[in-house]
PDB file of C-alpha atoms in Angstrom:
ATOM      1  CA  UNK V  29       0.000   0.000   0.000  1.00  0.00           C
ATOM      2  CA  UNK V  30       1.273   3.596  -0.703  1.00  0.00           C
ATOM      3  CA  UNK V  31       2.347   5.949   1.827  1.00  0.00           C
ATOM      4  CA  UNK V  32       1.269   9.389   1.856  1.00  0.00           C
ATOM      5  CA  UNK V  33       4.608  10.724   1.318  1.00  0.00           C
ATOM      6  CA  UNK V  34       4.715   8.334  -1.741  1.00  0.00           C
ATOM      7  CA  UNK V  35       1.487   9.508  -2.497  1.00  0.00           C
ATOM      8  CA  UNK V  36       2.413  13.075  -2.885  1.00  0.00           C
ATOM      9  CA  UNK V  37       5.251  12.202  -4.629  1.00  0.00           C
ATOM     10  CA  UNK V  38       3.226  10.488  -7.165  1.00  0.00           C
ATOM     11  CA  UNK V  39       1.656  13.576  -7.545  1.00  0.00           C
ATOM     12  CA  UNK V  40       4.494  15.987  -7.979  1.00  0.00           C
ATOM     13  CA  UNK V  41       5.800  13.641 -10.539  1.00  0.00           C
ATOM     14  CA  UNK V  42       2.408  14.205 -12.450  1.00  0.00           C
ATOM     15  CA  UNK V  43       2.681  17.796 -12.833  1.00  0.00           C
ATOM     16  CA  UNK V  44       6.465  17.078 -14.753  1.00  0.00           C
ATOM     17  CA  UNK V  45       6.005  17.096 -18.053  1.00  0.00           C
ATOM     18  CA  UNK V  46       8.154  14.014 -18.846  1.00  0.00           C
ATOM     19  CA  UNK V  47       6.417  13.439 -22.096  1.00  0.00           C
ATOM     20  CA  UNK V  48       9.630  14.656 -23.834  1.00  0.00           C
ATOM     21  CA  UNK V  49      11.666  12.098 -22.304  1.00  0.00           C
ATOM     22  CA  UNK V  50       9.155   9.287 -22.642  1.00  0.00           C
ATOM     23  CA  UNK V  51       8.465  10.182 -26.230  1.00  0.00           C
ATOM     24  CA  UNK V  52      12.694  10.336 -26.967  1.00  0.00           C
ATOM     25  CA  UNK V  53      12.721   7.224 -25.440  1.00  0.00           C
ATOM     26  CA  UNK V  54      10.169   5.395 -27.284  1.00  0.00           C
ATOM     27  CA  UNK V  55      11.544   6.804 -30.479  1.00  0.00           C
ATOM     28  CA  UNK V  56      14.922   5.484 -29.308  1.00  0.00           C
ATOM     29  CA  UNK V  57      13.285   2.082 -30.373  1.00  0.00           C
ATOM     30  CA  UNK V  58      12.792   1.018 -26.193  1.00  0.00           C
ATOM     31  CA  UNK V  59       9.367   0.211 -25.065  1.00  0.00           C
ATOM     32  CA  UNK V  60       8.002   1.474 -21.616  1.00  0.00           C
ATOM     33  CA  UNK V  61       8.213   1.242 -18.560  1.00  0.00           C
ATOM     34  CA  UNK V  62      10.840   3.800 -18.244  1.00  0.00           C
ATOM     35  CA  UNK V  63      12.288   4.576 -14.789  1.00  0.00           C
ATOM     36  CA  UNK V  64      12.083   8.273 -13.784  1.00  0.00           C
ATOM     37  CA  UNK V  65      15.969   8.666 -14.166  1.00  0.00           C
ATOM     38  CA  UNK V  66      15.657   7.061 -17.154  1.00  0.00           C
ATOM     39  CA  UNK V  67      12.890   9.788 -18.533  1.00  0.00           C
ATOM     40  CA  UNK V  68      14.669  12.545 -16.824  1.00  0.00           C
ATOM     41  CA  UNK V  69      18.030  11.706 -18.313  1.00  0.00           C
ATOM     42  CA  UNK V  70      16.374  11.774 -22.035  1.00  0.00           C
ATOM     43  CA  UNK V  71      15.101  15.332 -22.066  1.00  0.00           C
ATOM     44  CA  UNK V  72      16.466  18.871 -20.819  1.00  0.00           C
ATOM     45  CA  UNK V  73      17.591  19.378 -17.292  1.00  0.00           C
ATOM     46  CA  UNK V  74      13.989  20.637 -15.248  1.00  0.00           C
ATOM     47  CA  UNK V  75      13.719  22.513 -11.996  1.00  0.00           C
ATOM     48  CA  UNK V  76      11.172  21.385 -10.775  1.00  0.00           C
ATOM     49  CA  UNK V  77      12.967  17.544 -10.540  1.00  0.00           C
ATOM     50  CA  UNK V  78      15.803  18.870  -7.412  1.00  0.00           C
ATOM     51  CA  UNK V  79      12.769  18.449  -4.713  1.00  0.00           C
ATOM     52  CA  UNK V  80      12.448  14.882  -5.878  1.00  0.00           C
ATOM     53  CA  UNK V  81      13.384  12.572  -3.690  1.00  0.00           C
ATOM     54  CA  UNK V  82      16.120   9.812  -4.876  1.00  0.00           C
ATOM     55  CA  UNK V  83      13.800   7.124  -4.091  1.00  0.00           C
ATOM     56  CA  UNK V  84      11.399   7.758  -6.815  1.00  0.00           C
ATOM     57  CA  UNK V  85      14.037   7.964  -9.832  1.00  0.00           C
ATOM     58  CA  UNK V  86      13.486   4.471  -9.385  1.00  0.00           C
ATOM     59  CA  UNK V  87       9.968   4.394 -10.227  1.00  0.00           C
ATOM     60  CA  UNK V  88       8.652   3.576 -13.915  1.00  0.00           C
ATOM     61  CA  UNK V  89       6.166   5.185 -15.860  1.00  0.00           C
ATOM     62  CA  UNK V  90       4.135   2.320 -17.124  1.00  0.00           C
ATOM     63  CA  UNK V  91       1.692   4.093 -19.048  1.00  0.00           C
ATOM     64  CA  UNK V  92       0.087   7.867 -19.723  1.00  0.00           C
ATOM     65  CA  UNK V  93      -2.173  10.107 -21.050  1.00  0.00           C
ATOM     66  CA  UNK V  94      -1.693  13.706 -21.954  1.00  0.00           C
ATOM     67  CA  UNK V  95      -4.370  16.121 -23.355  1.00  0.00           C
ATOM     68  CA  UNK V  96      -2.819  19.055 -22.023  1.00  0.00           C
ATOM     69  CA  UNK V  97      -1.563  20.765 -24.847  1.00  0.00           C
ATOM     70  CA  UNK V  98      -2.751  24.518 -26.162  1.00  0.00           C
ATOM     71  CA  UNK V  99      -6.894  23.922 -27.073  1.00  0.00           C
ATOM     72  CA  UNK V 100      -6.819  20.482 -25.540  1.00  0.00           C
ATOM     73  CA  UNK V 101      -8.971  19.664 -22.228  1.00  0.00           C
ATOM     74  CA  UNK V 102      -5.798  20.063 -19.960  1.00  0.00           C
ATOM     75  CA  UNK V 103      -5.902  16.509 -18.379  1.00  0.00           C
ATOM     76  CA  UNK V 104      -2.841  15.194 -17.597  1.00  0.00           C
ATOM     77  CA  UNK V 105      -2.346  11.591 -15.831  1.00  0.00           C
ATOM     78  CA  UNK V 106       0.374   9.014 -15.209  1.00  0.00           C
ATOM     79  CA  UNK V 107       0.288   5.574 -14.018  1.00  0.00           C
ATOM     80  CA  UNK V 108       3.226   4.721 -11.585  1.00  0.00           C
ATOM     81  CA  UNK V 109       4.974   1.617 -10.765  1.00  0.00           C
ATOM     82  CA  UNK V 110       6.616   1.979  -7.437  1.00  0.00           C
ATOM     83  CA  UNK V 111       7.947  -1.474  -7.013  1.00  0.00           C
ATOM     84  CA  UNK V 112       4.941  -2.199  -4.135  1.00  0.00           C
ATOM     85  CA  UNK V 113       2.248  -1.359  -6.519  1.00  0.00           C
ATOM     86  CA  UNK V 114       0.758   0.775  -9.052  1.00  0.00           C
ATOM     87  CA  UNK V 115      -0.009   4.860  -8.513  1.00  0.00           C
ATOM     88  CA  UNK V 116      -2.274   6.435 -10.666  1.00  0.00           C
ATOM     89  CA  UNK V 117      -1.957  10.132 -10.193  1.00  0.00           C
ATOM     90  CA  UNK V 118      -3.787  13.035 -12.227  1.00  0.00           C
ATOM     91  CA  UNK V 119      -2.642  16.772 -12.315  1.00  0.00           C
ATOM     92  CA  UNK V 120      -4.702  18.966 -11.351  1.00  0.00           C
ATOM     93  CA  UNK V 121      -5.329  22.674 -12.105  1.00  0.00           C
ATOM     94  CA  UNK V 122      -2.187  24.160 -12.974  1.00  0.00           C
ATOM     95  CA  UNK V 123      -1.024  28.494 -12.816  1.00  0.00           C
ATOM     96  CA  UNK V 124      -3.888  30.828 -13.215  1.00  0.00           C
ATOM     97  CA  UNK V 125      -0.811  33.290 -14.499  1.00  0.00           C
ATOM     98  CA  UNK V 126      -0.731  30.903 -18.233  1.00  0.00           C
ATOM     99  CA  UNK V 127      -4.027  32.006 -20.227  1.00  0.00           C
ATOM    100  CA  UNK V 128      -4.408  27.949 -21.674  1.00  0.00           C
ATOM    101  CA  UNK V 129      -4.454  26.872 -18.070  1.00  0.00           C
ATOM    102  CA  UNK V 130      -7.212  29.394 -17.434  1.00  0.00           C
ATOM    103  CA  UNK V 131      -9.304  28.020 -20.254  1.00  0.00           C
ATOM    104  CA  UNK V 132      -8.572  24.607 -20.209  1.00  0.00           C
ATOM    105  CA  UNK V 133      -8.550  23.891 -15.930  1.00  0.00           C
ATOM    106  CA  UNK V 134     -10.019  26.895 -14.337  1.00  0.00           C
ATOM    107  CA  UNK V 135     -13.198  27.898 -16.841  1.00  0.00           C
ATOM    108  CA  UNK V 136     -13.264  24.367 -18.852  1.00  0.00           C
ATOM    109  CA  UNK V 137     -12.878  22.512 -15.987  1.00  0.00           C
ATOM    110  CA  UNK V 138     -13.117  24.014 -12.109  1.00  0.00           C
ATOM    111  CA  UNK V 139     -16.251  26.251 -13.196  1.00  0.00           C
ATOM    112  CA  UNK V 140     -17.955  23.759 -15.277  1.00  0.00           C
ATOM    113  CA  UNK V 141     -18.193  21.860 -12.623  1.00  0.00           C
ATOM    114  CA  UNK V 142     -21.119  23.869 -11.885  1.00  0.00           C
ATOM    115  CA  UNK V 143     -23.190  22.231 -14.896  1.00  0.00           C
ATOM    116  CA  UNK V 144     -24.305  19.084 -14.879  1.00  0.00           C
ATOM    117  CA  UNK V 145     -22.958  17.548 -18.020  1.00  0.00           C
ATOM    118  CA  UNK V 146     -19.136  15.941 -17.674  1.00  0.00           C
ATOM    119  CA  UNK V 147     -16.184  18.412 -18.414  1.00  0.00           C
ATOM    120  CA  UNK V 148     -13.813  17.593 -20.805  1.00  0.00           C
ATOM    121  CA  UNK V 149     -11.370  16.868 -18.150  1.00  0.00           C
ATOM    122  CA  UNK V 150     -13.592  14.698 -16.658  1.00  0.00           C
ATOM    123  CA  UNK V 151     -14.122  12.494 -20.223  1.00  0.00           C
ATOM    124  CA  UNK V 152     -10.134  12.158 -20.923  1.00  0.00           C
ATOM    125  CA  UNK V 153     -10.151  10.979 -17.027  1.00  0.00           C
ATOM    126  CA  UNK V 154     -12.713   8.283 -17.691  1.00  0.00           C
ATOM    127  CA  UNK V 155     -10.798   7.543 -21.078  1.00  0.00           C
ATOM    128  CA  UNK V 156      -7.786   7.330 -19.199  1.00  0.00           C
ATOM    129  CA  UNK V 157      -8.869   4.766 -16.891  1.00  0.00           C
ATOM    130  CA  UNK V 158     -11.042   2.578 -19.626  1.00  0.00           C
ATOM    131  CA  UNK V 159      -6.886   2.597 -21.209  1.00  0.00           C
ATOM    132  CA  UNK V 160      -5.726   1.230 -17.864  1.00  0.00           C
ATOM    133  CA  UNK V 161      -8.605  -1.660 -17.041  1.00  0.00           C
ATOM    134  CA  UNK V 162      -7.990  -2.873 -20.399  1.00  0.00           C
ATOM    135  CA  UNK V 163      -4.143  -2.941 -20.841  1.00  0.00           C
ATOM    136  CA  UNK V 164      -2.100  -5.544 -20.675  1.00  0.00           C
ATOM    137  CA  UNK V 165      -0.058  -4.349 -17.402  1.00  0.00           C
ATOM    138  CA  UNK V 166      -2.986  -3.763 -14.781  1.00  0.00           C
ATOM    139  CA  UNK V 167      -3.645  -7.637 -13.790  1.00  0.00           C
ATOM    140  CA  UNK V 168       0.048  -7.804 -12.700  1.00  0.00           C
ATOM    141  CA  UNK V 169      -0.819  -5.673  -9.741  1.00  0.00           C
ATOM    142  CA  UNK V 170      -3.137  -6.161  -6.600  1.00  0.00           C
ATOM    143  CA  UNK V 171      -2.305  -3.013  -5.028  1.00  0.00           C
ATOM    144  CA  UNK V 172      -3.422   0.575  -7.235  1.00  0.00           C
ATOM    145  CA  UNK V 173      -3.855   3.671  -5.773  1.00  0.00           C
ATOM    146  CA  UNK V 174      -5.122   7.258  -6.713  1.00  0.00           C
ATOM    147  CA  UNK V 175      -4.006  10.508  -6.268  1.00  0.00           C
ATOM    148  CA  UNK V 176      -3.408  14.009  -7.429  1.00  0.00           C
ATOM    149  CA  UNK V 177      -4.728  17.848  -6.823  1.00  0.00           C
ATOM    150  CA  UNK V 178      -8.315  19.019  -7.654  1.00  0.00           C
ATOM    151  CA  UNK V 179     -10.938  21.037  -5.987  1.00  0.00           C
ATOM    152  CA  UNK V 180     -12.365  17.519  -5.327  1.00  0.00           C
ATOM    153  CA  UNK V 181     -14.984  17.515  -8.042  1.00  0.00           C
ATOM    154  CA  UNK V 182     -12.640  15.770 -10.925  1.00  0.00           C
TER     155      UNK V 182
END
């Protein structure tokens, strides 16, 4: 079972974009999982990687879904193997400061919450986890936990 601190871990690694990485990797001819060093070591250095803690370089990306790009919903998850399990974590609303982030999470997402159809966020999520239930990777694990940052309602 994850810890909390593993937890939150999971979820700082899902606001990274390591997409670079993974996609330099896969075009590199290797097929995923890729450990975090691994992904890290394939794309420019980041900031936001020297609060990591050395345990989780360790950890592979098994599997994830980005539609975070300009005019896309802004949902962002990653599935994480920790080596005791699997850690599905989602990113949730990102700076109010870049204008796509204010479309896509804080108006397309946080404040159509308020409707009562599904955001957009909220159909890549479900998407997301019809791609997990039905890979090839998910029976080899008993243990799966969620996490990430919301205002709840995602």
């Amino acid at each position: 079972m994850a810890t909390g601190e593993e937890l939150r871990d999971a979820t700082d690694i899902a606001y990274l974009d390591l997409r670079v990485g993974f996609e330099n990797l896969g075009n590199g001819g290797k097929n995923p999982p890729f450990t975090i060093k691994a992904i890290l070591d394939a794309m420019p250095p980041m900031e936001k990687t020297e609060n990591l803690p050395s345990y989780v370089l360790d950890w592979e990306i098994v599997d994830y879904r980005n539609d975070n790009e300009p005019h896309q919903s802004g949902f962002y998850g990653s599935v994480i193997d920790t080596g005791n399990g699997l850690i599905v974590s989602f990113r949730g609303s990102e700076s109010i400061t870049d204008i796509n982030h204010v479309k896509s999470d804080w108006v397309g997402a946080d404040l159509a919450l308020l409707s009562t159809t599904l955001t957009k966020q909220q159909e890549q999520a479900g998407a997301f986890l019809k791609q997990i239930a039905t890979s090839d990777y998910i029976d080899k694990y008993d243990n799966v936990a969620f996490t990430g940052h919301s205002l709840g309602g995602n």
